[in-house]
Tab-separated table of C-alpha atoms and ligand atoms in Angstrom:
chain	number	residue	atom	x	y	z
A	147	MET	CA	12.876	-49.909	10.345
A	148	SER	CA	12.793	-46.164	9.204
A	149	PRO	CA	11.618	-43.285	11.213
A	150	LYS	CA	7.794	-42.971	10.156
A	151	LYS	CA	7.239	-39.880	8.511
A	152	GLU	CA	5.173	-37.476	9.569
A	153	LYS	CA	2.285	-36.384	7.233
A	154	THR	CA	2.002	-32.384	6.902
A	155	SER	CA	0.364	-30.300	4.541
A	156	SER	CA	3.013	-28.391	3.843
A	157	PRO	CA	6.457	-29.812	5.070
A	158	GLY	CA	8.686	-28.045	7.336
A	159	TYR	CA	6.213	-24.880	8.475
A	160	PRO	CA	4.080	-26.439	11.307
A	161	SER	CA	7.412	-27.647	13.188
A	162	LEU	CA	8.916	-24.443	12.871
A	163	ALA	CA	5.692	-23.202	14.315
A	164	LYS	CA	6.355	-25.684	16.861
A	165	LEU	CA	9.800	-24.861	17.761
A	166	CYS	CA	9.004	-20.984	17.466
A	167	ILE	CA	6.118	-21.691	20.435
A	168	GLU	CA	8.412	-24.397	22.262
A	169	SER	CA	11.421	-22.168	22.219
A	170	SER	CA	9.276	-19.055	23.783
A	171	GLY	CA	10.307	-20.190	27.290
A	172	LYS	CA	8.398	-21.328	29.955
A	173	GLU	CA	4.681	-21.346	29.834
A	174	ALA	CA	4.073	-18.058	31.642
A	175	ALA	CA	6.613	-16.662	29.176
A	176	CYS	CA	4.894	-17.518	25.862
A	177	LYS	CA	1.383	-17.040	26.777
A	178	VAL	CA	-0.047	-14.063	24.912
A	179	PRO	CA	-2.217	-11.714	26.546
A	180	ALA	CA	-5.861	-10.832	26.155
A	181	GLY	CA	-6.202	-8.414	23.296
A	182	LEU	CA	-7.161	-7.890	19.247
A	183	TYR	CA	-4.246	-9.113	17.438
A	184	LEU	CA	-3.504	-8.073	13.732
A	185	VAL	CA	-1.751	-10.409	12.212
A	186	ALA	CA	0.007	-10.121	8.982
A	187	THR	CA	0.006	-13.120	6.498
A	188	PRO	CA	1.857	-13.700	3.700
A	189	ILE	CA	0.961	-12.133	0.272
A	190	GLY	CA	1.989	-15.152	-1.950
A	191	HIS	CA	4.806	-17.458	-0.436
A	192	LEU	CA	4.018	-19.708	2.749
A	193	GLY	CA	7.422	-18.747	3.879
A	194	ASP	CA	6.371	-15.153	4.889
A	195	ILE	CA	4.537	-15.932	7.891
A	196	THR	CA	6.414	-14.910	10.668
A	197	LEU	CA	7.197	-16.745	13.823
A	198	ARG	CA	5.369	-14.107	16.119
A	199	GLY	CA	2.259	-14.228	14.086
A	200	LEU	CA	2.306	-18.191	14.190
A	201	VAL	CA	2.622	-18.025	18.132
A	202	VAL	CA	-0.411	-15.731	18.516
A	203	LEU	CA	-2.474	-17.457	15.739
A	204	SER	CA	-1.614	-20.686	17.763
A	205	GLN	CA	-3.029	-19.312	21.055
A	206	ALA	CA	-6.148	-17.555	19.479
A	207	ASP	CA	-9.183	-18.430	21.240
A	208	VAL	CA	-11.062	-17.215	17.997
A	209	ILE	CA	-9.773	-15.924	14.433
A	210	ALA	CA	-11.760	-13.355	12.668
A	211	CYS	CA	-10.955	-14.002	9.059
A	212	GLU	CA	-11.771	-11.857	5.985
A	213	ASP	CA	-12.765	-15.075	4.233
A	214	THR	CA	-12.747	-18.060	6.754
A	215	ARG	CA	-12.648	-20.539	3.693
A	216	ASN	CA	-9.228	-18.851	2.474
A	217	SER	CA	-7.801	-18.289	5.515
A	218	GLY	CA	-8.582	-22.222	6.406
A	219	ILE	CA	-6.028	-23.231	3.518
A	220	LEU	CA	-3.336	-20.996	5.385
A	221	LEU	CA	-4.442	-22.324	9.137
A	222	ASN	CA	-4.535	-25.682	8.157
A	223	ALA	CA	-0.738	-25.354	6.241
A	224	PHE	CA	0.334	-24.435	9.777
A	225	GLY	CA	-1.666	-26.831	11.757
A	226	ILE	CA	-3.636	-24.092	13.566
A	227	LYS	CA	-6.790	-25.105	14.627
A	228	ALA	CA	-8.588	-22.329	16.401
A	229	LYS	CA	-12.271	-21.525	15.935
A	230	THR	CA	-12.647	-18.711	13.019
A	231	ILE	CA	-15.274	-16.503	12.310
A	232	SER	CA	-16.220	-13.986	9.604
A	233	CYS	CA	-15.456	-10.271	9.590
A	234	HIS	CA	-15.583	-8.666	6.152
A	235	ASP	CA	-16.450	-5.345	4.828
A	236	HIS	CA	-20.055	-5.868	5.077
A	237	ASN	CA	-20.275	-7.398	9.064
A	238	GLU	CA	-17.214	-5.640	10.659
A	239	GLU	CA	-19.238	-3.653	12.110
A	240	ASN	CA	-21.901	-5.701	13.265
A	241	ARG	CA	-18.749	-7.886	14.623
A	242	VAL	CA	-17.393	-5.355	16.611
A	243	GLU	CA	-19.519	-5.769	19.811
A	244	GLU	CA	-18.947	-9.706	19.987
A	245	ILE	CA	-15.449	-8.854	19.446
A	246	LEU	CA	-15.034	-6.413	22.308
A	247	ARG	CA	-17.070	-9.016	24.730
A	248	ARG	CA	-14.357	-11.531	23.999
A	249	ILE	CA	-11.403	-9.425	24.544
A	250	THR	CA	-13.055	-8.075	27.929
A	251	GLN	CA	-13.829	-11.748	28.997
A	252	GLY	CA	-10.058	-12.483	28.435
A	253	GLU	CA	-9.818	-13.963	24.948
A	254	ILE	CA	-7.159	-13.520	22.185
A	255	VAL	CA	-8.952	-12.655	19.032
A	256	ALA	CA	-6.551	-12.450	15.980
A	257	LEU	CA	-7.622	-10.655	12.728
A	258	ILE	CA	-6.346	-12.021	9.605
A	259	SER	CA	-7.137	-11.058	5.800
A	260	ASP	CA	-7.000	-12.862	2.750
A	261	ALA	CA	-3.359	-11.756	2.485
A	262	GLY	CA	-0.898	-9.184	3.863
A	263	MET	CA	-1.421	-6.373	6.674
A	264	PRO	CA	-5.099	-6.709	7.859
A	265	ALA	CA	-6.502	-3.270	7.857
A	266	ILE	CA	-4.892	-2.062	4.781
A	267	ALA	CA	-6.849	-2.052	1.976
A	268	ASP	CA	-8.907	-5.018	3.998
A	269	PRO	CA	-11.253	-5.109	6.847
A	270	GLY	CA	-9.974	-3.942	10.238
A	271	PHE	CA	-9.920	-0.329	10.750
A	272	LYS	CA	-13.498	0.392	12.369
A	273	LEU	CA	-12.621	-2.808	14.679
A	274	VAL	CA	-9.129	-1.402	15.737
A	275	ARG	CA	-10.889	2.137	16.134
A	276	ALA	CA	-13.554	0.635	18.285
A	277	CYS	CA	-11.038	-1.768	20.406
A	278	ARG	CA	-9.091	1.597	20.850
A	279	ASP	CA	-12.241	3.636	21.960
A	280	ALA	CA	-13.030	0.887	24.226
A	281	GLY	CA	-9.523	1.041	25.959
A	282	ALA	CA	-8.949	-2.806	24.865
A	283	SER	CA	-5.326	-3.704	24.210
A	284	VAL	CA	-4.611	-3.805	20.044
A	285	VAL	CA	-1.315	-5.385	19.071
A	286	VAL	CA	-0.129	-5.514	15.300
A	287	ILE	CA	2.114	-8.476	14.207
A	288	PRO	CA	4.010	-6.729	11.650
A	289	GLY	CA	4.184	-8.935	7.900
A	290	ALA	CA	4.226	-8.954	4.368
A	291	ASN	CA	2.320	-6.074	2.758
A	292	ALA	CA	2.089	-6.038	-0.804
A	293	ALA	CA	2.619	-1.744	-1.490
A	294	LEU	CA	5.807	-1.892	0.617
A	295	THR	CA	7.204	-5.181	-1.161
A	296	ALA	CA	6.246	-3.495	-4.259
A	297	LEU	CA	8.321	-0.243	-3.191
A	298	ALA	CA	10.943	-1.317	-2.027
A	299	GLY	CA	11.701	-3.662	-5.261
A	300	SER	CA	10.697	-1.006	-7.432
A	301	GLY	CA	13.544	1.425	-7.905
A	302	LEU	CA	11.636	4.469	-7.577
A	303	PRO	CA	12.391	6.838	-4.756
A	304	THR	CA	11.170	5.193	-1.264
A	305	ASP	CA	11.895	8.511	1.015
A	306	GLN	CA	8.519	9.887	0.287
A	307	PHE	CA	5.670	7.734	-0.875
A	308	LEU	CA	1.786	7.899	-0.786
A	309	PHE	CA	-0.452	5.254	-0.919
A	310	ALA	CA	-3.634	5.686	-2.668
A	311	GLY	CA	-5.253	2.176	-2.750
A	312	PHE	CA	-7.435	1.094	-5.392
A	313	LEU	CA	-8.396	3.847	-7.720
A	314	SER	CA	-12.000	4.355	-8.832
A	315	PRO	CA	-13.012	1.577	-11.484
A	316	LYS	CA	-14.829	4.396	-13.569
A	317	SER	CA	-12.389	6.472	-16.082
A	318	MET	CA	-14.037	9.648	-15.505
A	319	ALA	CA	-14.035	9.352	-11.568
A	320	ARG	CA	-10.482	7.632	-12.012
A	321	GLN	CA	-9.227	10.761	-13.817
A	322	LYS	CA	-10.521	13.352	-11.079
A	323	GLU	CA	-8.766	11.033	-8.497
A	324	LEU	CA	-5.395	11.067	-10.474
A	325	ILE	CA	-6.048	15.259	-11.159
A	326	ALA	CA	-5.855	15.180	-7.366
A	327	LEU	CA	-2.485	13.539	-7.189
A	328	LYS	CA	-1.044	15.252	-10.154
A	329	GLN	CA	1.225	17.699	-8.272
A	330	ASN	CA	2.260	15.195	-5.654
A	331	THR	CA	5.957	14.425	-5.993
A	332	ALA	CA	5.796	11.541	-3.469
A	333	THR	CA	5.950	7.666	-5.388
A	334	LEU	CA	2.006	6.737	-6.001
A	335	ILE	CA	1.032	3.379	-4.929
A	336	PHE	CA	-1.774	1.787	-6.204
A	337	TYR	CA	-3.343	-1.200	-6.386
A	338	GLU	CA	-5.228	-2.161	-9.502
A	339	SER	CA	-6.866	-5.937	-10.870
A	340	PRO	CA	-5.470	-6.927	-13.887
A	341	GLN	CA	-8.821	-6.458	-15.985
A	342	ARG	CA	-8.210	-2.957	-15.086
A	343	LEU	CA	-4.251	-2.634	-15.483
A	344	ALA	CA	-4.155	-1.353	-19.118
A	345	ALA	CA	-7.447	1.245	-18.432
A	346	THR	CA	-5.834	2.540	-15.801
A	347	LEU	CA	-2.369	3.051	-17.361
A	348	ALA	CA	-4.214	4.704	-20.199
A	349	ASP	CA	-5.887	7.258	-18.057
A	350	MET	CA	-2.768	7.729	-15.845
A	351	VAL	CA	-0.883	8.571	-19.606
A	352	GLY	CA	-3.685	11.314	-19.916
A	353	VAL	CA	-3.326	12.777	-16.638
A	354	LEU	CA	-0.111	12.563	-15.317
A	355	GLY	CA	1.612	12.448	-18.902
A	356	ALA	CA	3.650	9.756	-20.756
A	357	SER	CA	7.415	10.594	-19.253
A	358	ARG	CA	6.988	9.820	-15.581
A	359	PRO	CA	8.796	6.502	-14.445
A	360	VAL	CA	6.657	3.687	-13.420
A	361	CYS	CA	6.659	-0.022	-12.273
A	362	VAL	CA	4.010	-2.692	-12.394
A	363	ALA	CA	4.965	-5.034	-9.999
A	364	ARG	CA	2.811	-8.565	-10.370
A	365	GLU	CA	2.467	-11.644	-8.504
A	366	LEU	CA	4.894	-10.593	-5.609
A	367	THR	CA	6.541	-13.416	-3.950
A	368	LYS	CA	4.861	-15.994	-5.883
A	369	PHE	CA	6.004	-18.288	-8.683
A	370	TYR	CA	5.389	-15.822	-11.662
A	371	GLU	CA	6.482	-12.644	-10.089
A	372	GLU	CA	7.610	-9.523	-12.185
A	373	MET	CA	8.853	-6.206	-11.488
A	374	ARG	CA	8.077	-4.245	-15.127
A	375	ARG	CA	9.546	-0.775	-15.510
A	376	GLY	CA	9.436	2.045	-17.915
A	377	THR	CA	7.744	5.566	-18.501
A	378	LEU	CA	4.143	5.536	-18.426
A	379	GLY	CA	3.836	5.654	-22.412
A	380	GLU	CA	5.730	2.595	-22.685
A	381	LEU	CA	4.052	0.351	-20.285
A	382	ALA	CA	0.688	1.831	-21.021
A	383	ALA	CA	1.361	0.496	-24.589
A	384	TYR	CA	2.713	-2.540	-23.209
A	385	TYR	CA	-0.312	-3.636	-21.452
A	386	ALA	CA	-2.693	-2.531	-24.017
A	387	ALA	CA	-0.931	-4.915	-26.010
A	388	HIS	CA	-0.573	-8.142	-23.531
A	389	ASP	CA	-3.696	-9.505	-21.126
A	390	THR	CA	-2.339	-10.028	-17.690
A	391	LYS	CA	-3.469	-12.273	-14.926
A	392	GLY	CA	-2.204	-12.196	-11.023
A	393	GLU	CA	-2.382	-9.624	-8.552
A	394	ILE	CA	-0.836	-6.018	-9.269
A	395	VAL	CA	0.615	-3.150	-7.522
A	396	ILE	CA	1.502	-0.122	-9.722
A	397	LEU	CA	4.141	2.390	-8.321
A	398	VAL	CA	4.450	5.853	-10.374
A	399	GLY	CA	7.282	8.339	-9.873
A	400	LYS	CA	7.494	11.964	-10.046
A	401	SER	CA	8.237	13.820	-13.310
A	402	GLU	CA	12.070	13.399	-14.243
A	403	GLU	CA	11.720	16.341	-16.957
A	404	LYS	CA	12.555	19.516	-15.735
A	405	GLU	CA	9.589	21.926	-15.992
A	406	SER	CA	10.642	24.721	-18.259
A	407	HIS	CA	9.325	28.199	-16.913
A	408	ASP	CA	9.324	31.481	-18.855
A	409	ILE	CA	10.466	33.241	-15.818
A	410	ASP	CA	10.644	36.752	-18.080
A	411	ALA	CA	7.012	36.351	-19.283
A	412	LEU	CA	5.975	35.922	-16.029
A	413	LEU	CA	7.850	38.542	-14.368
A	414	ARG	CA	6.866	41.038	-17.108
A	415	GLU	CA	2.869	39.913	-15.993
A	416	ARG	CA	3.556	40.535	-12.460
A	417	LEU	CA	5.440	43.941	-12.896
A	418	GLN	CA	2.629	45.426	-14.165
A	419	HIS	CA	1.306	45.262	-10.690
A	420	LEU	CA	3.807	44.146	-8.620
A	421	SER	CA	6.777	45.440	-6.832
A	422	VAL	CA	10.375	44.103	-8.017
A	423	ARG	CA	10.708	42.574	-4.467
A	424	ASP	CA	6.907	40.852	-4.241
A	425	ALA	CA	7.211	39.961	-7.843
A	426	VAL	CA	10.464	37.916	-7.236
A	427	ALA	CA	9.509	36.440	-3.871
A	428	GLU	CA	6.572	34.947	-5.691
A	429	ILE	CA	7.768	33.721	-8.851
A	430	ALA	CA	10.941	32.289	-6.884
A	431	ALA	CA	8.562	30.157	-4.868
A	432	MET	CA	6.319	29.416	-7.404
A	433	THR	CA	9.099	27.967	-9.801
A	434	GLY	CA	11.581	27.325	-7.470
A	435	VAL	CA	14.494	29.259	-9.542
A	436	PRO	CA	16.658	30.658	-6.957
A	437	LYS	CA	15.413	34.338	-5.701
A	438	LYS	CA	18.878	36.102	-7.154
A	439	GLU	CA	18.434	34.374	-10.818
A	440	VAL	CA	14.862	35.807	-11.080
A	441	TYR	CA	16.396	39.179	-9.387
A	442	ALA	CA	18.350	39.639	-11.990
A	443	ARG	CA	16.170	38.790	-14.588
A	444	ALA	CA	13.706	41.569	-13.004
A	445	LEU	CA	16.361	44.061	-13.024
A	446	GLU	CA	17.224	43.713	-16.763
A	447	ILE	CA	13.563	43.774	-17.577
A	448	GLU	CA	13.065	47.155	-15.662
A	449	ALA	CA	16.149	48.452	-17.207
A	450	ARG	CA	15.039	47.685	-20.662
A	451	LYS	CA	11.650	49.804	-19.898
A	452	ALA	CA	13.812	52.981	-18.703
B	233	SAM	N1	-3.793	-6.115	2.745
B	233	SAM	C1	-3.237	-6.507	1.808
B	233	SAM	C2	-1.608	-5.943	1.803
B	233	SAM	O1	-1.198	-5.770	2.794
B	233	SAM	O2	-1.065	-5.735	0.932
B	233	SAM	C3	-3.872	-5.900	0.562
B	233	SAM	C4	-4.886	-6.320	0.365
B	233	SAM	S1	-6.071	-5.801	-1.230
B	233	SAM	C5	-7.668	-6.453	-0.618
B	233	SAM	C6	-5.482	-6.921	-2.282
B	233	SAM	C7	-4.628	-6.175	-3.169
B	233	SAM	O3	-3.351	-5.900	-3.103
B	233	SAM	C8	-4.469	-6.827	-4.787
B	233	SAM	O4	-5.390	-6.595	-5.670
B	233	SAM	C9	-3.225	-6.445	-5.126
B	233	SAM	O5	-3.455	-5.154	-5.866
B	233	SAM	C10	-2.260	-6.422	-4.277
B	233	SAM	N2	-1.663	-7.314	-3.871
B	233	SAM	C11	-2.090	-8.328	-3.140
B	233	SAM	N3	-0.982	-9.484	-3.110
B	233	SAM	C12	-0.066	-9.040	-4.063
B	233	SAM	C13	1.114	-9.830	-4.943
B	233	SAM	N4	1.561	-11.026	-4.120
B	233	SAM	N5	1.806	-9.479	-5.862
B	233	SAM	C14	1.018	-7.917	-6.279
B	233	SAM	N6	-0.114	-7.383	-5.368
B	233	SAM	C15	-0.616	-7.979	-4.701
């Protein structure tokens, strides 16, 4: 007789969870203490849930979800049957009291969002602040996050980055937000909807210039995952001509064109009211051109005056 096949909605994952829970050792060693747990969930591929995330979710007394129906699909896939409550942008403040009371009574409360890391462009920040203020335990179970996944694969510099979340849906406000970011040399990371992608890229060309390197990361970890790279001008033109679906991260690198400064013109203007020393110091700091070079130019200009 062939062994009876166990029916699972997502083959492999429930048994993985079981393995993880059992491999944590004795009951006492694997029992999760009371507290608030921010559990990262996949941004597409179900395999990106973490073993630790599964342990916490499987032991939670209650799971606070951005959307209980969306999270129900994920929890079902892993055979997790904990009670769920909603915790979204519109009720997060009201939930704080209930969740704090639960934690004080010794419960494990997990917070998950529809995808990725809770509290990052998702509900959670107010709840975490309230728990910290009340001295309650807060534990983050790290995992998938769209911004960092896109950054790591973009080919843009990763040493400094600025996560700017969603820009305004209105063009004027969006341009103002971009102006405030224009001088920042870190890689800029934005979340965007497919419907607004072309308009946002057009505004970026207008404010940041067409030559900046950019990467549009779409449907990360999913079947139609793609990373399209080019200059802002190129990708703005591409997406103006192609309708796009799916979830999107835009990453913008710093300008690779060397800014050209007319050092002589700057010096001539400054030397009318500043000493050579002060003019050189100011222009070197402003342009990034070495002091020695600026000083040499200043001496030549002064010599011509004589
Ligand atoms: N908390 C999530 C995280 O850690 O990344 C972000 C939630 S935010 C409400 C949703 C936005 O994240 C989407 O509109 C999209 O810009 C980005 N995003 C989420 N999943 C993505 C994916 N698989 N590929 C590309 N972008 C994604």
